[in-house]
CSV table of C-alpha atoms and ligand atoms in Angstrom, one decimal:
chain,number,residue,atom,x,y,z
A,213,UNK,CA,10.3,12.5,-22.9
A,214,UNK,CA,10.1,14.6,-20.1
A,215,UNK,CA,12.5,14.4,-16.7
A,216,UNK,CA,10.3,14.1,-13.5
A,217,UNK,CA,11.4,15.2,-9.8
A,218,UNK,CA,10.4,12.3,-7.9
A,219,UNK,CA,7.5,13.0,-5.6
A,220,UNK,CA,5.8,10.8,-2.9
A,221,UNK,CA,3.1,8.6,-4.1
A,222,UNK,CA,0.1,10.5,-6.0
A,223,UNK,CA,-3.1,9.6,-6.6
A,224,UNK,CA,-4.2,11.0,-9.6
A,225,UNK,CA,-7.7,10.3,-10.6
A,226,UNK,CA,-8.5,9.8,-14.0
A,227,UNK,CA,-12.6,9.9,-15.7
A,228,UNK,CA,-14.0,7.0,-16.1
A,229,UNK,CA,-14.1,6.3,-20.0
A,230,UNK,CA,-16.7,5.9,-21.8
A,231,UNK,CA,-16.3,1.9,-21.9
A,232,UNK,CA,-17.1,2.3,-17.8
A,233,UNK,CA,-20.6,3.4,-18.3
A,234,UNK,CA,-22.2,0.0,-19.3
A,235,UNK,CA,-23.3,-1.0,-16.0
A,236,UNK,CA,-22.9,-5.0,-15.2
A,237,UNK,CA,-26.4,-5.9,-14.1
A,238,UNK,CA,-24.9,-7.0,-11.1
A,239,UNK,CA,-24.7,-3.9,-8.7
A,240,UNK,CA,-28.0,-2.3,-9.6
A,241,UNK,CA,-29.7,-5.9,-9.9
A,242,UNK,CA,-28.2,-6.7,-6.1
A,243,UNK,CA,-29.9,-3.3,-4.8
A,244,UNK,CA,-33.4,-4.7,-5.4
A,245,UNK,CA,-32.6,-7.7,-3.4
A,246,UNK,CA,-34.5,-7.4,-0.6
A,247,UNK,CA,-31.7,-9.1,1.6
A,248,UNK,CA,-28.9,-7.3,0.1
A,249,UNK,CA,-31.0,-3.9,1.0
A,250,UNK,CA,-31.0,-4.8,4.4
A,251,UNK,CA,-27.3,-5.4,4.5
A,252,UNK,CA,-26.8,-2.0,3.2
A,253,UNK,CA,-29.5,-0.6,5.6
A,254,UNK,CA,-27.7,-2.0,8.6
A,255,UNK,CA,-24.4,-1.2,7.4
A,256,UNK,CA,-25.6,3.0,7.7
A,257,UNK,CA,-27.5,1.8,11.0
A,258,UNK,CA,-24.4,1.0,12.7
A,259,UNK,CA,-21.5,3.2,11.4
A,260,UNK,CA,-21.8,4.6,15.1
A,261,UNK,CA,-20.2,1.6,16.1
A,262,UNK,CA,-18.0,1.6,13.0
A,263,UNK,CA,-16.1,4.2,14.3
A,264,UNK,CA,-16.2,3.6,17.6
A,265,UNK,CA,-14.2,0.5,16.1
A,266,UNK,CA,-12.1,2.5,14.3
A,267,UNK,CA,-11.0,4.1,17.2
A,268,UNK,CA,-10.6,1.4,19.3
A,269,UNK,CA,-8.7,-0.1,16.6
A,270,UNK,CA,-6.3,2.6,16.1
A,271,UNK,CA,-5.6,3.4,19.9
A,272,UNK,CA,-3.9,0.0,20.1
A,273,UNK,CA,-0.4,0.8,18.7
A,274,UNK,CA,0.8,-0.9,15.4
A,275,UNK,CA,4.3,0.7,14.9
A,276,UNK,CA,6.1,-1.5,12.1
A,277,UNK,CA,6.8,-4.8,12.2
A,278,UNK,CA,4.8,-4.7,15.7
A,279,UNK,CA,1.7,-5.4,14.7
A,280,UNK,CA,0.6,-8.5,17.2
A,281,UNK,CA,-1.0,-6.8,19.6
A,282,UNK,CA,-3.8,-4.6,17.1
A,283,UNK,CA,-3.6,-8.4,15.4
A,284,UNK,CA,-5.1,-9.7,18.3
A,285,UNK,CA,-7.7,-7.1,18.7
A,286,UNK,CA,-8.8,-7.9,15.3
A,287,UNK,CA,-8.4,-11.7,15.4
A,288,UNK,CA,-11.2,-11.9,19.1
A,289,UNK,CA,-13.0,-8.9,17.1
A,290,UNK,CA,-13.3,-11.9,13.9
A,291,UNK,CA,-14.2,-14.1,16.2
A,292,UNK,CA,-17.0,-12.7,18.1
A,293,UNK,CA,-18.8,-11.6,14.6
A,294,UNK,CA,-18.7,-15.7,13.6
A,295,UNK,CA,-15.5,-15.9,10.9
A,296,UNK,CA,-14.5,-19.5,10.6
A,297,UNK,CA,-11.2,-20.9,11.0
A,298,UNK,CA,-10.1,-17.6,12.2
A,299,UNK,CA,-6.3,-17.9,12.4
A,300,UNK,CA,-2.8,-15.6,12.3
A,301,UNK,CA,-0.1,-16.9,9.7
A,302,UNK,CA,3.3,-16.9,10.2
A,303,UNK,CA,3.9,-13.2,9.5
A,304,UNK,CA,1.0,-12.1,11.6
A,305,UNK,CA,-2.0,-11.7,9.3
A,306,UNK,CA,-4.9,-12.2,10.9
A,307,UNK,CA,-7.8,-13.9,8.7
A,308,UNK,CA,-11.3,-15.3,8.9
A,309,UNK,CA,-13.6,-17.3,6.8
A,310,UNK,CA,-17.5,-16.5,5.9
A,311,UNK,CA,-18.2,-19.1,3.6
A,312,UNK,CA,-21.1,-19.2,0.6
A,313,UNK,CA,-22.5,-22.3,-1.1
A,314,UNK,CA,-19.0,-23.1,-3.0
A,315,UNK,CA,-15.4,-22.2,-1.6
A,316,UNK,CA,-15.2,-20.6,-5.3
A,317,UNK,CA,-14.8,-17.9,-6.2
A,318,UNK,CA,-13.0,-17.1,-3.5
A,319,UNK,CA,-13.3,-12.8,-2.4
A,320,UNK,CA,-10.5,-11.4,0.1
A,321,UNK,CA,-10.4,-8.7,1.3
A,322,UNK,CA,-8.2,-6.6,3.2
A,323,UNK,CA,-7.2,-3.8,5.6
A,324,UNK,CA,-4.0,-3.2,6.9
A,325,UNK,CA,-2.5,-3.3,10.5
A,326,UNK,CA,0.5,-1.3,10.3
A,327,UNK,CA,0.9,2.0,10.9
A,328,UNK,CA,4.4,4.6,10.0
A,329,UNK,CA,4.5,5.9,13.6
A,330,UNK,CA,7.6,4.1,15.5
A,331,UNK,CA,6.8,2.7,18.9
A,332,UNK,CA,5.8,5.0,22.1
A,333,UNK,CA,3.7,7.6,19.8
A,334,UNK,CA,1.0,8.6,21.3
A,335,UNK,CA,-2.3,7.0,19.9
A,336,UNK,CA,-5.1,8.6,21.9
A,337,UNK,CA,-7.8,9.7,19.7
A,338,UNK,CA,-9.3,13.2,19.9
A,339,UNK,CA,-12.6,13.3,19.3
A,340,UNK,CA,-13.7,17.3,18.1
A,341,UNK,CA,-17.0,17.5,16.5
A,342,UNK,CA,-17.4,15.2,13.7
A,343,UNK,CA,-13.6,15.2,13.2
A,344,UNK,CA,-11.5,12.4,14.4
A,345,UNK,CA,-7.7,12.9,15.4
A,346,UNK,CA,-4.8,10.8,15.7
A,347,UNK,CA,-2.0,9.0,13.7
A,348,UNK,CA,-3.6,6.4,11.8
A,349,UNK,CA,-6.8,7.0,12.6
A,350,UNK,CA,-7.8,7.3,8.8
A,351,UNK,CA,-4.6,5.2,7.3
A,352,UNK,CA,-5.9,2.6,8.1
A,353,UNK,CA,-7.7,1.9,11.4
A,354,UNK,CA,-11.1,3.4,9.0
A,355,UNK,CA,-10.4,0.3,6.5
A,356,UNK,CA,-10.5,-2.0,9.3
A,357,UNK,CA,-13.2,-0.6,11.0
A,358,UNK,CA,-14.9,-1.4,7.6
A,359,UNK,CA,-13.7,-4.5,6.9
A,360,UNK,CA,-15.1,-5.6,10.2
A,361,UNK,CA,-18.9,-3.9,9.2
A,362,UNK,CA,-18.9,-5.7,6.4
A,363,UNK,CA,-18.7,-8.6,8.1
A,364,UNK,CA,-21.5,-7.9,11.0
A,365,UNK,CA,-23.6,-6.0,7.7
A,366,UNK,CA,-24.0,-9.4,6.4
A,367,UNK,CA,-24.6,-11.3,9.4
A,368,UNK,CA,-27.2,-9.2,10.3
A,369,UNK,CA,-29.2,-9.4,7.3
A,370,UNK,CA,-28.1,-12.9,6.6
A,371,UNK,CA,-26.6,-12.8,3.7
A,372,UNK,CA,-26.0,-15.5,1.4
A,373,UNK,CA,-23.5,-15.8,-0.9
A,374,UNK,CA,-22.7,-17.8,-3.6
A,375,UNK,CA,-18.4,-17.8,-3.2
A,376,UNK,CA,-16.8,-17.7,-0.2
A,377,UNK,CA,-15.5,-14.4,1.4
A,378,UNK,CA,-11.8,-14.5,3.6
A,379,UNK,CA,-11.4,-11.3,5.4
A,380,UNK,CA,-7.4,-10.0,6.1
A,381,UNK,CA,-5.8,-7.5,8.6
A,382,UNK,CA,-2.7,-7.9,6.8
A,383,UNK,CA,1.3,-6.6,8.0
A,384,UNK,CA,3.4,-4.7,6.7
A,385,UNK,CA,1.8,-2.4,4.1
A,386,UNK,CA,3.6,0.8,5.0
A,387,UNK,CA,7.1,1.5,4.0
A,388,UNK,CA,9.7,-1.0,4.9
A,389,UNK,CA,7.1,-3.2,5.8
A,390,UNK,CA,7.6,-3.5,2.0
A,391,UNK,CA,4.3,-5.9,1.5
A,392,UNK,CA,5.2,-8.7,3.7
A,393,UNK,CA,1.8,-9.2,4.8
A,394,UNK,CA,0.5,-9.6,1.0
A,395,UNK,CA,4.2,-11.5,-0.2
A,396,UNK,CA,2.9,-14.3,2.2
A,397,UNK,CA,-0.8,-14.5,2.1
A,398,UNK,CA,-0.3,-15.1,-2.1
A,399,UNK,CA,2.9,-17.1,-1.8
A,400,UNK,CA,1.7,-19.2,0.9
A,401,UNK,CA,-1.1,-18.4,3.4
A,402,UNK,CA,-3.7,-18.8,0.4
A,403,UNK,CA,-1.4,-19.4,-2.7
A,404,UNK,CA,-3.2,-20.5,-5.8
A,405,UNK,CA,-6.9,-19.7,-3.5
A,406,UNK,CA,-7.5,-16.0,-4.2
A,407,UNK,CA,-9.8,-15.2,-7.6
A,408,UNK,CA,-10.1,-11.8,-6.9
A,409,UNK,CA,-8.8,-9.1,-3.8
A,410,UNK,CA,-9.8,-5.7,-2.9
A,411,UNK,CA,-7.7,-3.7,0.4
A,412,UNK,CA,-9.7,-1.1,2.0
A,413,UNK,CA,-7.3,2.0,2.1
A,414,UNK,CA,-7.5,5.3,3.6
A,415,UNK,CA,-10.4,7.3,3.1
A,416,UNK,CA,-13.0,8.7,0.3
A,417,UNK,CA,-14.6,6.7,-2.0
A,418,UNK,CA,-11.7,6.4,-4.7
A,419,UNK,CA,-10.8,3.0,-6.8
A,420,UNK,CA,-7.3,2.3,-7.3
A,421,UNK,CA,-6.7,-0.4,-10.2
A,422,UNK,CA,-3.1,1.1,-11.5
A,423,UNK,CA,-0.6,-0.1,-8.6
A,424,UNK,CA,2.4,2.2,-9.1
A,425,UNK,CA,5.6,-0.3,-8.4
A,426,UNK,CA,8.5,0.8,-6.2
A,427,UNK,CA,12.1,0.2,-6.3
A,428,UNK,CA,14.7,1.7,-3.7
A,429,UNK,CA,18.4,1.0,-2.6
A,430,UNK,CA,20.6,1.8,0.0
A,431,UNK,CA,24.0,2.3,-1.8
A,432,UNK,CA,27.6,2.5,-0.3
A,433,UNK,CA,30.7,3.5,-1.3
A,434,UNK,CA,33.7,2.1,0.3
A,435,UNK,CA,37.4,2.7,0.3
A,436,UNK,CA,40.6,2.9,2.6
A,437,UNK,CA,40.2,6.5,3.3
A,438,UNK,CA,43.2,8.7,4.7
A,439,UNK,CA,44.1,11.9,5.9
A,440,UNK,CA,43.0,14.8,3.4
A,441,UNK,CA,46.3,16.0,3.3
A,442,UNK,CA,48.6,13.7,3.9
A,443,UNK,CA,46.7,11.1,1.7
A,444,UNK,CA,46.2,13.2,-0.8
A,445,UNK,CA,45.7,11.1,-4.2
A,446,UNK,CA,43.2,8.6,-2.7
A,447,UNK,CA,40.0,7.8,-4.2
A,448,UNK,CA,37.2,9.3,-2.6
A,449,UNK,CA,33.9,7.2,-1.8
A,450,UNK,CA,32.2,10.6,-1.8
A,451,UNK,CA,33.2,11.6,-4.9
A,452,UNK,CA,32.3,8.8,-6.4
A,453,UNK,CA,28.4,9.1,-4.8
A,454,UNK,CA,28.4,12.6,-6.3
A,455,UNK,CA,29.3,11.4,-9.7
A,456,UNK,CA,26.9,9.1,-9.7
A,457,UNK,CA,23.8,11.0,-7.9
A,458,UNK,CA,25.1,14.0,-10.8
A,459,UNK,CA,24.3,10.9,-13.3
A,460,UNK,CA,21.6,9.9,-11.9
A,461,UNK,CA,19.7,13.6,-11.7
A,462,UNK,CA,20.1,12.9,-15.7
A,463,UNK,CA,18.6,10.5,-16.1
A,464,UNK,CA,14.9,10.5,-18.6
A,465,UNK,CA,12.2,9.0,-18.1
A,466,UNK,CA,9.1,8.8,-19.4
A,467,UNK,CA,5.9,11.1,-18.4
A,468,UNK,CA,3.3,8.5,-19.1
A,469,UNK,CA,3.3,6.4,-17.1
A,470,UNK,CA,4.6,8.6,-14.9
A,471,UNK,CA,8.0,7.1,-13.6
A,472,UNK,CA,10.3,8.8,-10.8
A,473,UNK,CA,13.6,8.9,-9.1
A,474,UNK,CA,14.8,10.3,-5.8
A,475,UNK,CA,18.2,10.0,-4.0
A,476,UNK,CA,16.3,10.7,-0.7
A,477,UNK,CA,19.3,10.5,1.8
A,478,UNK,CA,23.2,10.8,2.2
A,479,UNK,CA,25.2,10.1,4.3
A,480,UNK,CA,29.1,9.4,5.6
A,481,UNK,CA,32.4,10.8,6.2
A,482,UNK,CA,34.7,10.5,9.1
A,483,UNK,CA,35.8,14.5,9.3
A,484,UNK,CA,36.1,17.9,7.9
A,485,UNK,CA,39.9,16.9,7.2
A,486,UNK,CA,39.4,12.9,6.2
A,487,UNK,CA,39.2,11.7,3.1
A,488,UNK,CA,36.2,9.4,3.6
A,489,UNK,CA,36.1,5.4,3.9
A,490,UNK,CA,32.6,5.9,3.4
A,491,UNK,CA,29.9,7.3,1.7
A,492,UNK,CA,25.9,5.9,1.5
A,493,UNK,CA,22.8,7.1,-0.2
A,494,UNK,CA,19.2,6.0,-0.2
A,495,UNK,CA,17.4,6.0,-3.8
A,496,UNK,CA,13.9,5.5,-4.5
A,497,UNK,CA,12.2,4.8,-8.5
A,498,UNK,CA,8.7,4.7,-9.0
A,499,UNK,CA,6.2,3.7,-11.8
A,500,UNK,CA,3.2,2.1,-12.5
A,501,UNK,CA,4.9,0.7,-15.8
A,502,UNK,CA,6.9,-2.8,-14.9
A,503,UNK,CA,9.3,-2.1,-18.1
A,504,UNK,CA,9.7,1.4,-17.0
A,505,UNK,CA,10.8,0.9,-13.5
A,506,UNK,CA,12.8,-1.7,-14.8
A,507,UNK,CA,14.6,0.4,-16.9
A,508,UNK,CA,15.0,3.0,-14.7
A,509,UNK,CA,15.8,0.9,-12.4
A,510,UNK,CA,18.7,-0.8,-15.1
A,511,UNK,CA,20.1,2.9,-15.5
A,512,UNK,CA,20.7,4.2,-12.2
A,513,UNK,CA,22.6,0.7,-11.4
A,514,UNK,CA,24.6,1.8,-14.8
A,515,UNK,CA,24.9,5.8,-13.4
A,516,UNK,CA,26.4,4.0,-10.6
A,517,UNK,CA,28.7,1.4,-11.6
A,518,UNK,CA,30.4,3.8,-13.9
A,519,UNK,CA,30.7,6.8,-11.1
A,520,UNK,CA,33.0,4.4,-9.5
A,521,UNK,CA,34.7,3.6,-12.6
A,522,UNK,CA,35.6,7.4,-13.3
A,523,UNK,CA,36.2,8.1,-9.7
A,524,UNK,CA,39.3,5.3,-9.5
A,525,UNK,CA,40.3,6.4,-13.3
A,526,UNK,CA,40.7,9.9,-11.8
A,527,UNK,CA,42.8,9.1,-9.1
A,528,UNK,CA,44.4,6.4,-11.2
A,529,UNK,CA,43.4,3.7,-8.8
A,530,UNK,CA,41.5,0.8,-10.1
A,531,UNK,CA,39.3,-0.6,-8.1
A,532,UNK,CA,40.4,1.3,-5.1
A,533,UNK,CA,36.6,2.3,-4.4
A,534,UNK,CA,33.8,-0.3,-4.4
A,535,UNK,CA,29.8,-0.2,-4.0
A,536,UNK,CA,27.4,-1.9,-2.6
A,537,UNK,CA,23.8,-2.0,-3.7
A,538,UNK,CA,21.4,-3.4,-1.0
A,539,UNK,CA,17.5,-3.3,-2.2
A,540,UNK,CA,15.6,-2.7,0.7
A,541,UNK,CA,12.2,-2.2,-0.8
A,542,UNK,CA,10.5,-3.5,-3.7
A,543,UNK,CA,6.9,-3.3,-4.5
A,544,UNK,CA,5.5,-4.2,-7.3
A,545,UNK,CA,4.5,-2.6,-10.3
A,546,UNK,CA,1.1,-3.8,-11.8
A,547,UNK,CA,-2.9,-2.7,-13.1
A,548,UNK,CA,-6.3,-4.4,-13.4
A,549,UNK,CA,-7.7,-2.7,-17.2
A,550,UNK,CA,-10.4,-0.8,-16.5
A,551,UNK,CA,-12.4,-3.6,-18.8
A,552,UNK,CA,-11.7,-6.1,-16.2
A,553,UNK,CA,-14.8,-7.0,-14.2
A,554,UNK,CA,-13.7,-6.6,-10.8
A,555,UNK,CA,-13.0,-2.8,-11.7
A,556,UNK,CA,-16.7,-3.0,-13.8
A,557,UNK,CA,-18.2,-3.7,-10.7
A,558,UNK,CA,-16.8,-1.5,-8.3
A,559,UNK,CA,-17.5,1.6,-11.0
A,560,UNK,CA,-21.4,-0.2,-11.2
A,561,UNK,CA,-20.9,-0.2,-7.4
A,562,UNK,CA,-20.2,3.2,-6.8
A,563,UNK,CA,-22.8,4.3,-9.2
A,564,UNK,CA,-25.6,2.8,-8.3
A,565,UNK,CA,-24.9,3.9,-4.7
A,566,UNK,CA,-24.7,7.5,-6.1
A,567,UNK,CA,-21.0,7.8,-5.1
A,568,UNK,CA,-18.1,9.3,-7.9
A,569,UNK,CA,-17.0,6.5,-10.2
A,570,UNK,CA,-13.1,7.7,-11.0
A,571,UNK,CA,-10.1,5.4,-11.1
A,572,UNK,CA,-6.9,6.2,-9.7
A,573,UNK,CA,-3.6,5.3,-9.2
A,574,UNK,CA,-1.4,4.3,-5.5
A,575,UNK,CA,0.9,2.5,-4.0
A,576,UNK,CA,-1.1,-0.7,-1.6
A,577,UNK,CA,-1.2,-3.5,-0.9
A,578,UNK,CA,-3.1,-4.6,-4.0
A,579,UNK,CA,0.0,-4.0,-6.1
A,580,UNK,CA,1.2,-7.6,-4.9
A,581,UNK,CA,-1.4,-9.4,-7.1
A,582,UNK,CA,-2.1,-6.9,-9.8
A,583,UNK,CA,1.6,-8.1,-9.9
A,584,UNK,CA,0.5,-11.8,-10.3
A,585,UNK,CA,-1.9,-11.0,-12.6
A,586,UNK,CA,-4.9,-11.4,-10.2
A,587,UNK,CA,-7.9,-9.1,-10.4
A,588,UNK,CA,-7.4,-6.2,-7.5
A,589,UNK,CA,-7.9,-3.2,-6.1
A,590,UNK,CA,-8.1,-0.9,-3.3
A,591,UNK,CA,-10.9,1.0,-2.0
A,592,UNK,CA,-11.1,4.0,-0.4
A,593,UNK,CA,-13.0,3.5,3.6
A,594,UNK,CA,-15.5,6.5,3.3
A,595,UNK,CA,-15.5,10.0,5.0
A,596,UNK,CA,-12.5,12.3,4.1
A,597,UNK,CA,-9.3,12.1,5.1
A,598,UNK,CA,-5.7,14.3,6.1
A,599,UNK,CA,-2.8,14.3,7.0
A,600,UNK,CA,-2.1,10.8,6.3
A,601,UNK,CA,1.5,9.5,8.0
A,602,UNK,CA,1.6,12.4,10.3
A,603,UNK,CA,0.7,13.1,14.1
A,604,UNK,CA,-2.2,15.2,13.0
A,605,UNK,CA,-3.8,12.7,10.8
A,606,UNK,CA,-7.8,13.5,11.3
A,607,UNK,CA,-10.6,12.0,10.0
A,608,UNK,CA,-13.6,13.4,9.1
A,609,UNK,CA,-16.8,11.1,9.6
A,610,UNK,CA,-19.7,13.1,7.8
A,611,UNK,CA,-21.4,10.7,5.8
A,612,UNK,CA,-18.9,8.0,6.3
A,613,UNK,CA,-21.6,5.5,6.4
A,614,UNK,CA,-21.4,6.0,2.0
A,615,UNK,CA,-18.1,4.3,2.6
A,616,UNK,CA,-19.5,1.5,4.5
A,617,UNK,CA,-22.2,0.5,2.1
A,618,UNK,CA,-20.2,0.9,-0.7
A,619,UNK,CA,-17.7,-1.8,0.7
A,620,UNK,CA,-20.6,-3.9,1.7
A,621,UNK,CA,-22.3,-3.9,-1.5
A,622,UNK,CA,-19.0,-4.8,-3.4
A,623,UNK,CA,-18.0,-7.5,-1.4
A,624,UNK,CA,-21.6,-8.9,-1.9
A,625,UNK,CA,-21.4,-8.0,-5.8
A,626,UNK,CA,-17.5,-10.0,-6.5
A,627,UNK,CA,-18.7,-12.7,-3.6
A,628,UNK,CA,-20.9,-14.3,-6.7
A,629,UNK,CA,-20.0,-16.2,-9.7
B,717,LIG,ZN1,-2.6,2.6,4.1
């Protein structure tokens, strides 16, 4: 047992074992098809206009929760390239049809609208050399600028396929967005409809099949408060958050799978002379492990509860300080095994296209049906990537087109039986 410092999400990339090496037929079979070659010709042929897309995508604003208006730049973009029953749900994904000879299997796939920058940021994009610039440009106006040449790859070259193919610019991906977009497309939008999903996310040509699962709270301590002096002998709300973040620094958890904790932010107070009536923390737990975020998740609510306890006991007031513990984010924990055949085929994929075939780990919006047991994953959208979720995100598009094809080729690849 090791204790971990909790981190942001990493994506750590682990070698492909040696079960990954048998190549399904499917992806190096599909390359000799002469249609599926000119799918993948046209998709290189026109990443000029794929990211031209992508910036035309990203200098439409998407703070979050505001996603409408990049929503309805998708939705006409859907509908020009020929989607059926193109529509927007009631949370504002936007989704089109392009269907084979049955309506199963049925393929989505997905890019997201949302961005982390908060209304009024500036979204021009700066174009220097081969490098792109702006916030969001490669998180993830590059996955929708894919998801959008897949569809006109296999228009052009007429591709037929045997399932059916529903293409998503989803909501609320990032952060407090908390997977809204995904929530509804499984539990209602397309419940029971989806046999397999990828999301296009970010940049590179990385597979994500291990969906590390989020937990966080906003906690707050509450009690009558008082003047420092003259109240001397109260409770203290603060005292009883620094009990419990002390407990909660102690807590262990396990290394593999690699499961965190954070108490990110505090807050409270009334004055340098008050005793509080309030203190508030936010706390974040991480893992790709359901059970283990579960029970790290069981503990700090324990670390918590008896902070208060030994705060009142202290002051000899029962139940003179109280908590509140308000979960404002949850994203689920989940994996597709690398011996599934969604994951088979996106290694074959990447192979046969000459690209790295390494599985990682990440935080998407395919965690929401590895969740439901669902074969998912996420992609990466080609060219290379930084400063993802700050102003100076860039975007680098040598050889981006390898992204392109690759998402092409896969969608034609889990499109069949
Ligand atoms: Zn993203």
């Amino acid at each position: 047992m090791q204790r971990i410092g909790a981190t942001a999400v990493i994506v750590s990339f682990l070698s492909a074992s040696a079960l990954a090496q048998e190549k399904p037929a499917s992806a190096a079979e599909l390359m000799k098809d002469p249609t599926v070659k000119a799918a993948l010709d046209a998709a290189r042929a026109a990443e000029p206009q794929t990211i031209e897309d992508q910036v035309r995508f990203c200098e439409v604003a998407a703070p979050p929760f505001k996603e409408t208006a990049r929503g309805t730049l998708l939705k006409t973009t859907f509908e020009q390239l020929g989607l059926q029953n193109v529509r927007v749900d009631k949370v504002g994904n936007v989704l089109g049809d392009r269907l084979g000879q049955g309506a199963r299997p049925r393929f989505v796939i997905a890019a997201h609208l949302d961005t982390v920058f908060p209304e009024a940021t500036d979204v021009t994009v700066k174009r220097d050399g081969v490098v792109l610039r702006g916030p969001g440009i490669g998180d993830d106006c590059r996955g929708l600028a894919v998801l959008v040449s897949i569809v006109r790859a296999l228009k052009q070259a007429n591709v037929q396929t045997p399932g059916s193919i529903t293409f998503v610019a989803d909501v609320g991906e990032e952060g407090l967005g908390d997977l809204r977009g995904m929530k509804q497309l499984f539990s209602e939008t397309m419940k029971g409809e989806i046999d397999r999903f990828v999301s296009i996310d970010g940049t590179g040509v990385s597979i994500t099949n291990v969906a590390v699962g989020s937990h966080r709270y906003r906690v707050t301590f509450k009690g009558p408060g008082g003047h420092s002096f003259g109240a001397f002998g109260l409770a203290n709300p603060i005292g009883a958050m620094g009990r419990a973040i002390a407990k909660i620094s102690e807590l262990q958890v396990p290394s593999h799978p690699k499961t965190t904790f954070n108490v990110g932010r505090v807050g409270g107070g009334t004055s340098v002379n008050s005793i509080p009536f309030e203190g508030w923390m936010e706390v974040d737990m991480r893992s790709s492990d359901p059970a283990a975020l579960a029970s790290v998740d069981a503990n700090f609510h324990k670390a918590v509860d008896s902070a208060v306890v030994e705060e009142n006991e202290r002051w000899g007031k029962p139940r003179m300080i109280t908590v509140t513990k308000d979960l404002v984010g949850d994203r689920p924990a989940g994996s597709t095994p690398e011996s599934a055949p969604v994951v088979q085929s996106a290694l074959a994929v990447n192979r046969a296209l000459g690209l790295a075939a390494t599985l990682g780990e990440g935080s998407t919006d395919a965690n929401l049906p590895m969740s439901l047991k669902i074969p998912a994953l996420t992609i990466g959208a080609g060219g290379h990537g930084s400063g993802t979720h700050a102003l100076e995100e860039a975007f680098d598009t040598t050889d981006s087109w390898q992204g392109t094809q690759r998402a092409v080729l896969l969608t034609i690849a889990l499109a069949r039986k």
